[in-house]
mmCIF file of C-alpha atoms in Angstrom:
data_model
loop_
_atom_site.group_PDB
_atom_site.id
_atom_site.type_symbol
_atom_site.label_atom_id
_atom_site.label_comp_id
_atom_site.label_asym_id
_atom_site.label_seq_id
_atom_site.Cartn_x
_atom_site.Cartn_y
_atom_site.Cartn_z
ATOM 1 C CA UNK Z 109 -110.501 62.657 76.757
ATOM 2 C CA UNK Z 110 -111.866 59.347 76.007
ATOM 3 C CA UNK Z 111 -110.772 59.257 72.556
ATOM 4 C CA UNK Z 112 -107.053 60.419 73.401
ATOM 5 C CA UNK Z 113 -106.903 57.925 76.010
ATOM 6 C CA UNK Z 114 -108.377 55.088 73.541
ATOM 7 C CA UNK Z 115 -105.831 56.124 70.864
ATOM 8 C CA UNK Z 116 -103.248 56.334 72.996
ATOM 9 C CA UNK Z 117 -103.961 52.442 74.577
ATOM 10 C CA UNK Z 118 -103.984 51.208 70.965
ATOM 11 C CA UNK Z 119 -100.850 52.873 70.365
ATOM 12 C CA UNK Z 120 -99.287 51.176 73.768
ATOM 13 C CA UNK Z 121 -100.270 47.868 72.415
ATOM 14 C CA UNK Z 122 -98.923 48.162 69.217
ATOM 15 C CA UNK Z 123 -95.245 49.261 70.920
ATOM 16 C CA UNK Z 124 -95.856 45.958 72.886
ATOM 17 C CA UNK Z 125 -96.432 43.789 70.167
ATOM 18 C CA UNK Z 126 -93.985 45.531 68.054
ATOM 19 C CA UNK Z 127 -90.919 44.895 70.467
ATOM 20 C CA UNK Z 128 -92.039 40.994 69.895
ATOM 21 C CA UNK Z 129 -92.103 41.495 65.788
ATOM 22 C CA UNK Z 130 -88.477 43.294 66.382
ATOM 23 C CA UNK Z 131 -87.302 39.962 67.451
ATOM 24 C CA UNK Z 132 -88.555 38.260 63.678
ATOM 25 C CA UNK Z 133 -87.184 41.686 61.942
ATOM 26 C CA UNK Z 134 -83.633 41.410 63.737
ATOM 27 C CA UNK Z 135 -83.248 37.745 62.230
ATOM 28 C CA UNK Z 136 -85.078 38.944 59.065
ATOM 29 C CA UNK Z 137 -82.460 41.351 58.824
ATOM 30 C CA UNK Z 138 -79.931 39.063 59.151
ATOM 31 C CA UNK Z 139 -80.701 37.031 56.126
ATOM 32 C CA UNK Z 140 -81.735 39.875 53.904
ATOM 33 C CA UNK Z 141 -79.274 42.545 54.663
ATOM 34 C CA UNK Z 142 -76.054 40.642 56.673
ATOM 35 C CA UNK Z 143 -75.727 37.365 54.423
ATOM 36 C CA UNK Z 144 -77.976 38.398 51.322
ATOM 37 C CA UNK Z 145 -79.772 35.713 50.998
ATOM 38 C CA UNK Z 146 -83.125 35.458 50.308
ATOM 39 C CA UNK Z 147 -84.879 32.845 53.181
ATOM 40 C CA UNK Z 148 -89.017 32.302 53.339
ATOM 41 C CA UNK Z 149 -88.694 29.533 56.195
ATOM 42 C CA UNK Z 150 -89.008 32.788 58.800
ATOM 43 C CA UNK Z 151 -93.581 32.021 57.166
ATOM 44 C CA UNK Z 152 -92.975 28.346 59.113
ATOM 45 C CA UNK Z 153 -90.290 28.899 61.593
ATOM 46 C CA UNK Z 154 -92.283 31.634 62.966
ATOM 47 C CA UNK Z 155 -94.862 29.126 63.468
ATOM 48 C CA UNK Z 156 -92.751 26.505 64.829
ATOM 49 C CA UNK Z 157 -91.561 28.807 67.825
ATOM 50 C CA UNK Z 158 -95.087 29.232 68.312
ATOM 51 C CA UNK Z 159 -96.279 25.540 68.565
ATOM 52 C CA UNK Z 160 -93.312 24.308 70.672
ATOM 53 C CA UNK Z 161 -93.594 27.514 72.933
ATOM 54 C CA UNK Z 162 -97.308 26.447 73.264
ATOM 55 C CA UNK Z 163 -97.474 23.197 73.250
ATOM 56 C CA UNK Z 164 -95.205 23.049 76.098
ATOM 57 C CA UNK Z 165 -96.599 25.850 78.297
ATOM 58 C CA UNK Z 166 -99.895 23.688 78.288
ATOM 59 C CA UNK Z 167 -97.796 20.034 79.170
ATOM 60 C CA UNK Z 168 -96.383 22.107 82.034
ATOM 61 C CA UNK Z 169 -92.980 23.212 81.233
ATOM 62 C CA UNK Z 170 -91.723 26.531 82.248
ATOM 63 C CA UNK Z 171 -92.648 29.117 79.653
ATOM 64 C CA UNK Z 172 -88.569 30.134 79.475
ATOM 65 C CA UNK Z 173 -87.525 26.745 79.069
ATOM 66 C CA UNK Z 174 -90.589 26.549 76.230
ATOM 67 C CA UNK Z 175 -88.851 30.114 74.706
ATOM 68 C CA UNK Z 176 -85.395 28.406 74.619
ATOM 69 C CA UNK Z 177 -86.558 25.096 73.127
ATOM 70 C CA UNK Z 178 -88.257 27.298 70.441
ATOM 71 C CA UNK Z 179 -85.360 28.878 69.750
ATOM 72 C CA UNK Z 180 -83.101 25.727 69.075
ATOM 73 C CA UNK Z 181 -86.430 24.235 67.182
ATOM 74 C CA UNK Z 182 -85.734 27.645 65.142
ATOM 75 C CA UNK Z 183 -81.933 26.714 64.439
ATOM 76 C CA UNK Z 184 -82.497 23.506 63.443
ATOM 77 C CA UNK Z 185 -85.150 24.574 60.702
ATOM 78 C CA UNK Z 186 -82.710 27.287 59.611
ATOM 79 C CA UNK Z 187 -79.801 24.762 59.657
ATOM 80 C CA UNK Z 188 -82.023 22.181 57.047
ATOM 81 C CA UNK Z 189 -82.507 25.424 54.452
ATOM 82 C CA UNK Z 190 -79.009 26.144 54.813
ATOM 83 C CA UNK Z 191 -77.819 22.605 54.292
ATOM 84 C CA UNK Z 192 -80.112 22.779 50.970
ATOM 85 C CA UNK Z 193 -78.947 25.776 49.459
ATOM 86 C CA UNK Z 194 -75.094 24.186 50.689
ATOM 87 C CA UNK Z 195 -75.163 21.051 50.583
ATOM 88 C CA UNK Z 196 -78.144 20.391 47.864
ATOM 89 C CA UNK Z 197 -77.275 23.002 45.793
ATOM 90 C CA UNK Z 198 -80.706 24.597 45.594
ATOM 91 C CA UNK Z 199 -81.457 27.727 44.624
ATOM 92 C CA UNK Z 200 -81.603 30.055 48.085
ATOM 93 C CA UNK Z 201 -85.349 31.053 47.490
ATOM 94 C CA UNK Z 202 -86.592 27.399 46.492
ATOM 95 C CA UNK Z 203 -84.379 26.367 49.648
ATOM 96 C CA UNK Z 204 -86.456 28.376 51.951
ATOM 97 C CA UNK Z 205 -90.090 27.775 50.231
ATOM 98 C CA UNK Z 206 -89.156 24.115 50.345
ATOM 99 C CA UNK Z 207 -88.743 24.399 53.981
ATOM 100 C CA UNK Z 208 -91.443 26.655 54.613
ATOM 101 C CA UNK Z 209 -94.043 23.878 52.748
ATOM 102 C CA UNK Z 210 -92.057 20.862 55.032
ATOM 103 C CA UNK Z 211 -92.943 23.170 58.285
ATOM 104 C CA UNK Z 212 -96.522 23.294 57.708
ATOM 105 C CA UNK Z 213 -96.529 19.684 58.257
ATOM 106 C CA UNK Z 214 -93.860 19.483 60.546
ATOM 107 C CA UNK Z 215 -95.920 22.436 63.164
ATOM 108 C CA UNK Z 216 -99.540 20.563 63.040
ATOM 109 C CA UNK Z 217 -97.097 17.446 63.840
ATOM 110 C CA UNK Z 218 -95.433 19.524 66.784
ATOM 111 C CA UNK Z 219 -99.167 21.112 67.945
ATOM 112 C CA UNK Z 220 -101.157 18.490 67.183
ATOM 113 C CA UNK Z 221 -104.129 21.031 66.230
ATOM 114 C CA UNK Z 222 -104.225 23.944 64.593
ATOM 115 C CA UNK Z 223 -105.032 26.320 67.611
ATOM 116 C CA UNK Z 224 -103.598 25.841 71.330
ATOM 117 C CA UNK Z 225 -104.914 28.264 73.782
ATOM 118 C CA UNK Z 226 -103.038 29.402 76.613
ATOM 119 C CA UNK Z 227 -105.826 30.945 78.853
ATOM 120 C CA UNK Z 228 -104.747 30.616 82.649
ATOM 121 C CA UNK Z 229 -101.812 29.567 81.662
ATOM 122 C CA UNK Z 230 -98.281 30.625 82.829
ATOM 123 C CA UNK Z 231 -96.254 32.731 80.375
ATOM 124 C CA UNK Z 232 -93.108 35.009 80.518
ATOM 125 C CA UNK Z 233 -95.417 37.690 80.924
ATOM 126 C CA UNK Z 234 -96.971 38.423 84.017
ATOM 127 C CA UNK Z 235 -101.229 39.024 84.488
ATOM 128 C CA UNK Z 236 -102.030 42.462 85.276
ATOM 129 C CA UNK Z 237 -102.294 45.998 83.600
ATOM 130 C CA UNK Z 238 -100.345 49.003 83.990
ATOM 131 C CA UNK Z 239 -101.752 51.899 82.473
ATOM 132 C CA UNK Z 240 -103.890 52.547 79.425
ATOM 133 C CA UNK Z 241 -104.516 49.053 78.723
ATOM 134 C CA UNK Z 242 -100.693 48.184 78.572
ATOM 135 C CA UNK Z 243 -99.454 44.921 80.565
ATOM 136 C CA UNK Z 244 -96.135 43.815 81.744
ATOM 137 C CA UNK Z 245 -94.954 42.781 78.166
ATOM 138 C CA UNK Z 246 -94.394 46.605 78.116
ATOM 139 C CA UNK Z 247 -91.849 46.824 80.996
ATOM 140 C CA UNK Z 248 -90.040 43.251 79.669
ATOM 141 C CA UNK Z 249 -90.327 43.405 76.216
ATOM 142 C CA UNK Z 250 -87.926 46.443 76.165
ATOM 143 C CA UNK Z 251 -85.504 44.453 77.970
ATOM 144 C CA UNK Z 252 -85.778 40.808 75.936
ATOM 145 C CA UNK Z 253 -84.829 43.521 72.681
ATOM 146 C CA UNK Z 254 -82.454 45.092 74.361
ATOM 147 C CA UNK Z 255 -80.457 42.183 75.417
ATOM 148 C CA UNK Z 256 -81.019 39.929 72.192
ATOM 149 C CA UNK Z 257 -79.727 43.412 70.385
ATOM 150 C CA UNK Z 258 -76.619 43.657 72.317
ATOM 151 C CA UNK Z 259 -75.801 39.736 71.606
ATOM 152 C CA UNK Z 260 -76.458 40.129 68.409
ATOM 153 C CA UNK Z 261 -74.385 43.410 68.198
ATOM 154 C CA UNK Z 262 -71.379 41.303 69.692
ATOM 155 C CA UNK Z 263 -71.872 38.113 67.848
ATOM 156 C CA UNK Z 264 -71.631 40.320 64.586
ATOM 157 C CA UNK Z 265 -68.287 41.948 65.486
ATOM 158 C CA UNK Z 266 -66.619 38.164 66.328
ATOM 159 C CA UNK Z 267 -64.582 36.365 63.802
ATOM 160 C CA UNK Z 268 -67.849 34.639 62.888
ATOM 161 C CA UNK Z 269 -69.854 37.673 62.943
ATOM 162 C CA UNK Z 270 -67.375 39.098 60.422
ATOM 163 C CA UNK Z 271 -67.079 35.972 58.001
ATOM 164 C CA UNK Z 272 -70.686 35.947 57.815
ATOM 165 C CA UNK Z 273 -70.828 39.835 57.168
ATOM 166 C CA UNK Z 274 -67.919 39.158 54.602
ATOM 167 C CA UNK Z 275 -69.838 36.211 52.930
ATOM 168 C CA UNK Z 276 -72.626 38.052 52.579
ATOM 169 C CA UNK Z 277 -70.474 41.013 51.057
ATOM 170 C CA UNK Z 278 -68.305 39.092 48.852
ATOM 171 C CA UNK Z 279 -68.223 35.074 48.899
ATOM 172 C CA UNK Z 280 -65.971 34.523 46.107
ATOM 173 C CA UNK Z 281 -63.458 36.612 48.417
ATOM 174 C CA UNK Z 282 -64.362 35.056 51.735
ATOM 175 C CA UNK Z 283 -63.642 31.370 50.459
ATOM 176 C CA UNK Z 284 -59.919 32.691 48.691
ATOM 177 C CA UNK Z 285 -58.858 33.264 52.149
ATOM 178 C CA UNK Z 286 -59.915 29.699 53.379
ATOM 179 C CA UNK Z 287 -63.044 30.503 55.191
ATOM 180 C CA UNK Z 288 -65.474 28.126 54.410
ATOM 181 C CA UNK Z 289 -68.865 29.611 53.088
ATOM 182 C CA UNK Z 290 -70.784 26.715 53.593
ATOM 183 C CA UNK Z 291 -70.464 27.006 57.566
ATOM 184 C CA UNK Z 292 -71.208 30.766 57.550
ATOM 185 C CA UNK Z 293 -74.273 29.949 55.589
ATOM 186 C CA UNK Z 294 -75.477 27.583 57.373
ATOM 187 C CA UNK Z 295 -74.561 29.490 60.257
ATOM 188 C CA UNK Z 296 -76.082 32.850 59.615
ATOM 189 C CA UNK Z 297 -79.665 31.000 58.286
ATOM 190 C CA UNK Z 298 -79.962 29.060 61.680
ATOM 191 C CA UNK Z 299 -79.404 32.084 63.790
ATOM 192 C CA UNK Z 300 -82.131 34.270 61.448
ATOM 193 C CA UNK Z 301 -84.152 31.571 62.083
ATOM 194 C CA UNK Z 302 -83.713 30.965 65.787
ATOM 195 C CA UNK Z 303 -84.622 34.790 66.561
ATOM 196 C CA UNK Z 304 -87.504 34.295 64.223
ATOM 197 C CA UNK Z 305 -88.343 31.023 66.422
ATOM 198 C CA UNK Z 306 -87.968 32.762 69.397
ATOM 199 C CA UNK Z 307 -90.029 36.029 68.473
ATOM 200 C CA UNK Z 308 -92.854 33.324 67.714
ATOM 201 C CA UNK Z 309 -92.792 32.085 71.199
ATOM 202 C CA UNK Z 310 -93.224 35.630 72.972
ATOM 203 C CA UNK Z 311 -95.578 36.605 70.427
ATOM 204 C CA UNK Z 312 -97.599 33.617 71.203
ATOM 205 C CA UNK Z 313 -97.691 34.072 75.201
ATOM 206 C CA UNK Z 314 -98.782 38.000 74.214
ATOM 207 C CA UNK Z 315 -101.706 36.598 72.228
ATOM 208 C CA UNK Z 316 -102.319 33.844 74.240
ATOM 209 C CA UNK Z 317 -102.414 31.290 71.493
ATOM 210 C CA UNK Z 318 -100.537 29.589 69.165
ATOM 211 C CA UNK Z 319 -102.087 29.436 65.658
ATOM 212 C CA UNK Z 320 -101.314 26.892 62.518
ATOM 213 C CA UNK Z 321 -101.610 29.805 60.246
ATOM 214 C CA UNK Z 322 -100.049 32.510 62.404
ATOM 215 C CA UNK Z 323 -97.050 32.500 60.839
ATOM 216 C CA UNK Z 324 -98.559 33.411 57.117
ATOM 217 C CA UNK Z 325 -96.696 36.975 55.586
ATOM 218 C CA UNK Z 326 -93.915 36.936 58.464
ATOM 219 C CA UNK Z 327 -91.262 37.649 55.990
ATOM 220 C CA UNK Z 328 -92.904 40.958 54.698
ATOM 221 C CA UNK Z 329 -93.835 42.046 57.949
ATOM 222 C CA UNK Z 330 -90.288 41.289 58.770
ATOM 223 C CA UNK Z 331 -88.728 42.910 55.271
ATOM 224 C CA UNK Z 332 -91.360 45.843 55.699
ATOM 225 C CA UNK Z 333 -90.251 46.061 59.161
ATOM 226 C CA UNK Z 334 -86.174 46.012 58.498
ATOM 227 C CA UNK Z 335 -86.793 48.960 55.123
ATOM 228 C CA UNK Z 336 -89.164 50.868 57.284
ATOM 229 C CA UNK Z 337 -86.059 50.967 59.850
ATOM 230 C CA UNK Z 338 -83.415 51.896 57.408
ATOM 231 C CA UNK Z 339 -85.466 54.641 55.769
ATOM 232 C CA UNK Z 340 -86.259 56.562 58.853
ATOM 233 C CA UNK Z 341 -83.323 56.049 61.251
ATOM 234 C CA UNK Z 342 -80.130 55.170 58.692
ATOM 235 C CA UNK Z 343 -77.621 52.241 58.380
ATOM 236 C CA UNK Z 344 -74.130 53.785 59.399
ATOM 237 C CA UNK Z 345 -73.232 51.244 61.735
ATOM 238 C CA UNK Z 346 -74.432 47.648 63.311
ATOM 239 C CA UNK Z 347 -75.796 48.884 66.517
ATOM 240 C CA UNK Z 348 -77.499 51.635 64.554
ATOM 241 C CA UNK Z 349 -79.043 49.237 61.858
ATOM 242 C CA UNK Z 350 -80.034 46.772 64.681
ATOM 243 C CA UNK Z 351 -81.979 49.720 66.355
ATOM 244 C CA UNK Z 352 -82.924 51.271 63.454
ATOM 245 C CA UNK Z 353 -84.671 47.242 62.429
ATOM 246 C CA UNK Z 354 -86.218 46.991 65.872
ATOM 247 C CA UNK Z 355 -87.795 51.059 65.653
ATOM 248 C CA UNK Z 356 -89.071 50.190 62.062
ATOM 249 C CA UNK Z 357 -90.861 46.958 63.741
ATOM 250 C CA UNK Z 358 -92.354 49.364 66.114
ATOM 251 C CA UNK Z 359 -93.295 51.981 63.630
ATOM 252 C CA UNK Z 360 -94.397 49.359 61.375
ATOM 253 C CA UNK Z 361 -97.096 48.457 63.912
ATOM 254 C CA UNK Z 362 -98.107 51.708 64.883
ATOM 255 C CA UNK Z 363 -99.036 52.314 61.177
ATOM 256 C CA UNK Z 364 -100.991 48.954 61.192
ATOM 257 C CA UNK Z 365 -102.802 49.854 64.513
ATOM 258 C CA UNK Z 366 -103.670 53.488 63.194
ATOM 259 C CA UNK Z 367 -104.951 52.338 60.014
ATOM 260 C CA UNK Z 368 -107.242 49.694 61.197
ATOM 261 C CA UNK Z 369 -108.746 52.257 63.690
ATOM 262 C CA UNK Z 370 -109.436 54.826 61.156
ATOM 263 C CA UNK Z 371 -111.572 52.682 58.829
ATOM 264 C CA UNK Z 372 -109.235 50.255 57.060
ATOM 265 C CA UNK Z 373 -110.475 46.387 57.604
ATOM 266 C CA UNK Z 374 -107.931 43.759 58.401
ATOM 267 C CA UNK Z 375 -108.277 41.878 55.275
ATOM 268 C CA UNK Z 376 -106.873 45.266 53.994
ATOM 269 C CA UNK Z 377 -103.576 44.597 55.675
ATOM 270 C CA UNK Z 378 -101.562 42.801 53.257
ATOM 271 C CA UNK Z 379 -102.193 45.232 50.932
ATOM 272 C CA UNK Z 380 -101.530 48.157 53.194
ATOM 273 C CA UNK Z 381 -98.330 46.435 54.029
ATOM 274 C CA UNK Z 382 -97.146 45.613 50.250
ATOM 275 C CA UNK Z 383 -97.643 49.565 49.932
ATOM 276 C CA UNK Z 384 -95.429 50.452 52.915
ATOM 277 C CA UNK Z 385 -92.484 48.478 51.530
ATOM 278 C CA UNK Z 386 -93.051 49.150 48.117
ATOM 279 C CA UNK Z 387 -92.471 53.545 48.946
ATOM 280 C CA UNK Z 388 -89.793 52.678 50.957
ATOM 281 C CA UNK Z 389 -87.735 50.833 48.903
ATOM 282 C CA UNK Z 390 -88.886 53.602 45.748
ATOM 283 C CA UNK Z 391 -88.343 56.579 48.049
ATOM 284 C CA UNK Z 392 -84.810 55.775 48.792
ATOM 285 C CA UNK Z 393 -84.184 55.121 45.192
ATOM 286 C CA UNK Z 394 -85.570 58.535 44.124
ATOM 287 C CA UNK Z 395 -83.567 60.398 46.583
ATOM 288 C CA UNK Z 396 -80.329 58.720 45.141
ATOM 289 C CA UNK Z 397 -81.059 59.450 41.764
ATOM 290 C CA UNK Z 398 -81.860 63.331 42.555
ATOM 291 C CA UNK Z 399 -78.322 63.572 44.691
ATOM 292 C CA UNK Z 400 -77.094 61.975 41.501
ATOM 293 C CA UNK Z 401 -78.461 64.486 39.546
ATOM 294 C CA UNK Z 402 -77.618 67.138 41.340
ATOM 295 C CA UNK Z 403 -73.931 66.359 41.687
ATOM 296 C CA UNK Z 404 -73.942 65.809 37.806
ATOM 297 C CA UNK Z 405 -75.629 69.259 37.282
ATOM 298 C CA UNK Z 406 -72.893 70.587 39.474
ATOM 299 C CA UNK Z 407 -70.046 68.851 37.742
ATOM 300 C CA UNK Z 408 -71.405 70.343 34.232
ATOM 301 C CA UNK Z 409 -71.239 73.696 35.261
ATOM 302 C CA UNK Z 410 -67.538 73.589 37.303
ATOM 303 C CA UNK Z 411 -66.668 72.255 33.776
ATOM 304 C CA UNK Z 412 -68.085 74.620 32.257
ATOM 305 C CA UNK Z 413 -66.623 77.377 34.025
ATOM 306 C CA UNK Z 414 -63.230 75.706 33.830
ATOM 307 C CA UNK Z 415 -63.721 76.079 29.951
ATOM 308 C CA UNK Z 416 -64.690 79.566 30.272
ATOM 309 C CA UNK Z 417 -61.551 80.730 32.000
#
């Protein structure tokens, strides 16, 4: 009884913890899947919703006002890689490592430390347990998705939404109807990185802590996260991809939580999660060959019994 209540707490803290990744893997999936482009700010931007969520928390502010002013500090780190991939003409990849090396600075600037704790401090999340080791995080956490979900479900479907989604798809045909790609770049980064921002800041209340290095492999946690999603629950429409990101987050750290408890060490994570995201992007792959096969195979023979009659 022990044991199955043990296993059952570590799986109620990874759901909790998992609802705060979704956040990351929602604006993850926004760069990767909705705009196609490749962005690596989400390893400092992550970081910088941390530090400013922290770092106010402990100066007094209220820990929502210290979630929305890491959320803008994410925008405006998004907005700088998109106005260097734009503007600069850099490469989208370089854009985003460039970024990501100018945060590093830019977070021990904002933190002034490279650890802030938040014991006895005031956070979104209430003190107190629930049941099997869970805390409040489990009864809000649901809710913070939920909403950010259905915003991001609308803001998709505007006539921004769209002109991202269609620059993303095709720029070369977005920008012959007079859109300008530039904005919806810019646009679409700063929002990816926002969420990412803002999943920092809840993920550092949780913790209690904000961490200079915390922010290290976000975007393939966030990619394994987003694959892991599509795999398992399908892509057929934007509210199903968004839940289908946010239940890959959660599976994702389920599969973390289980391994560690049954004998794999942490320094065996990265590795563990390279592996998760390496089958799911082959197994998808495999399938679609075999249907591919398949229909060829079929073909062969309705042609061949075409040319037997």
């Amino acid at each position: 009884m022990a044991f199955l209540s043990s296993l059952l707490g570590s799986i109620v803290g990874s759901v909790e913890l998992g609802l705060m990744y979704a956040i990351m893997a929602l604006g993850v999936y926004l760069t990767y899947r909705v705009l196609d482009f490749p962005d690596l700010t989400v390893d400092g931007s992550f970081t910088t919703g941390a530090g400013i969520a922290a770092g106010m928390i402990v100066a007094g502010y209220s820990p929502w006002l210290a979630t929305g002013v890491a959320f803008l500090g994410g925008l405006a780190a998004g907005a700088v890689t998109g106005l260097l991939h734009t503007k600069g003409g850099i490469n989208p990849l370089l854009s985003g490592i460039l970024m990501m090396i100018a945060l590093y600075t830019i977070n021990y600037r904002i933190m002034g430390r490279p650890n802030i704790p938040l014991l006895n401090q005031e956070t979104v999340f209430p003190d107190g347990s629930l049941f099997l080791g869970s805390t409040y995080a489990l009864l809000m956490a649901p809710i913070i998705v939920l909403v950010l979900k259905l915003l991001l479900d609308w803001f998709l479907r505007t006539d921004l939404g769209m002109a991202i989604r269609a620059t993303g798809d095709n720029a070369r045909m977005v920008r012959s109807f007079g859109v300008n790609t530039d904005n919806t770049i810019v646009t679409g980064v700063s929002l990816s990185n926002g969420l990412v921002a803002m999943a920092g800041a809840f993920v550092a209340q949780y913790q209690g802590f904000a961490d200079l290095q915390m922010g290290i492999g976000m975007i393939v946690i966030g990619l394994a996260s987003v694959i892991i999603g599509e795999v398992i629950f399908g892509v057929r429409s934007i509210w199903r991809t968004t839940l289908a990101v946010i239940l890959g987050a959660v599976v994702y750290r389920i599969v973390i939580a289980l391994s560690i408890r049954y004998g794999l060490e942490a320094s065996d994570m990265k590795l563990m999660t390279a592996l998760i995201v390496t089958v799911a992007l082959i197994v998808p792959m495999v399938n679609k060959r075999r249907r591919q096969r398949l229909v060829g195979r079929k073909r062969s023979l309705e042609l061949t019994e075409e040319a037997g009659t």
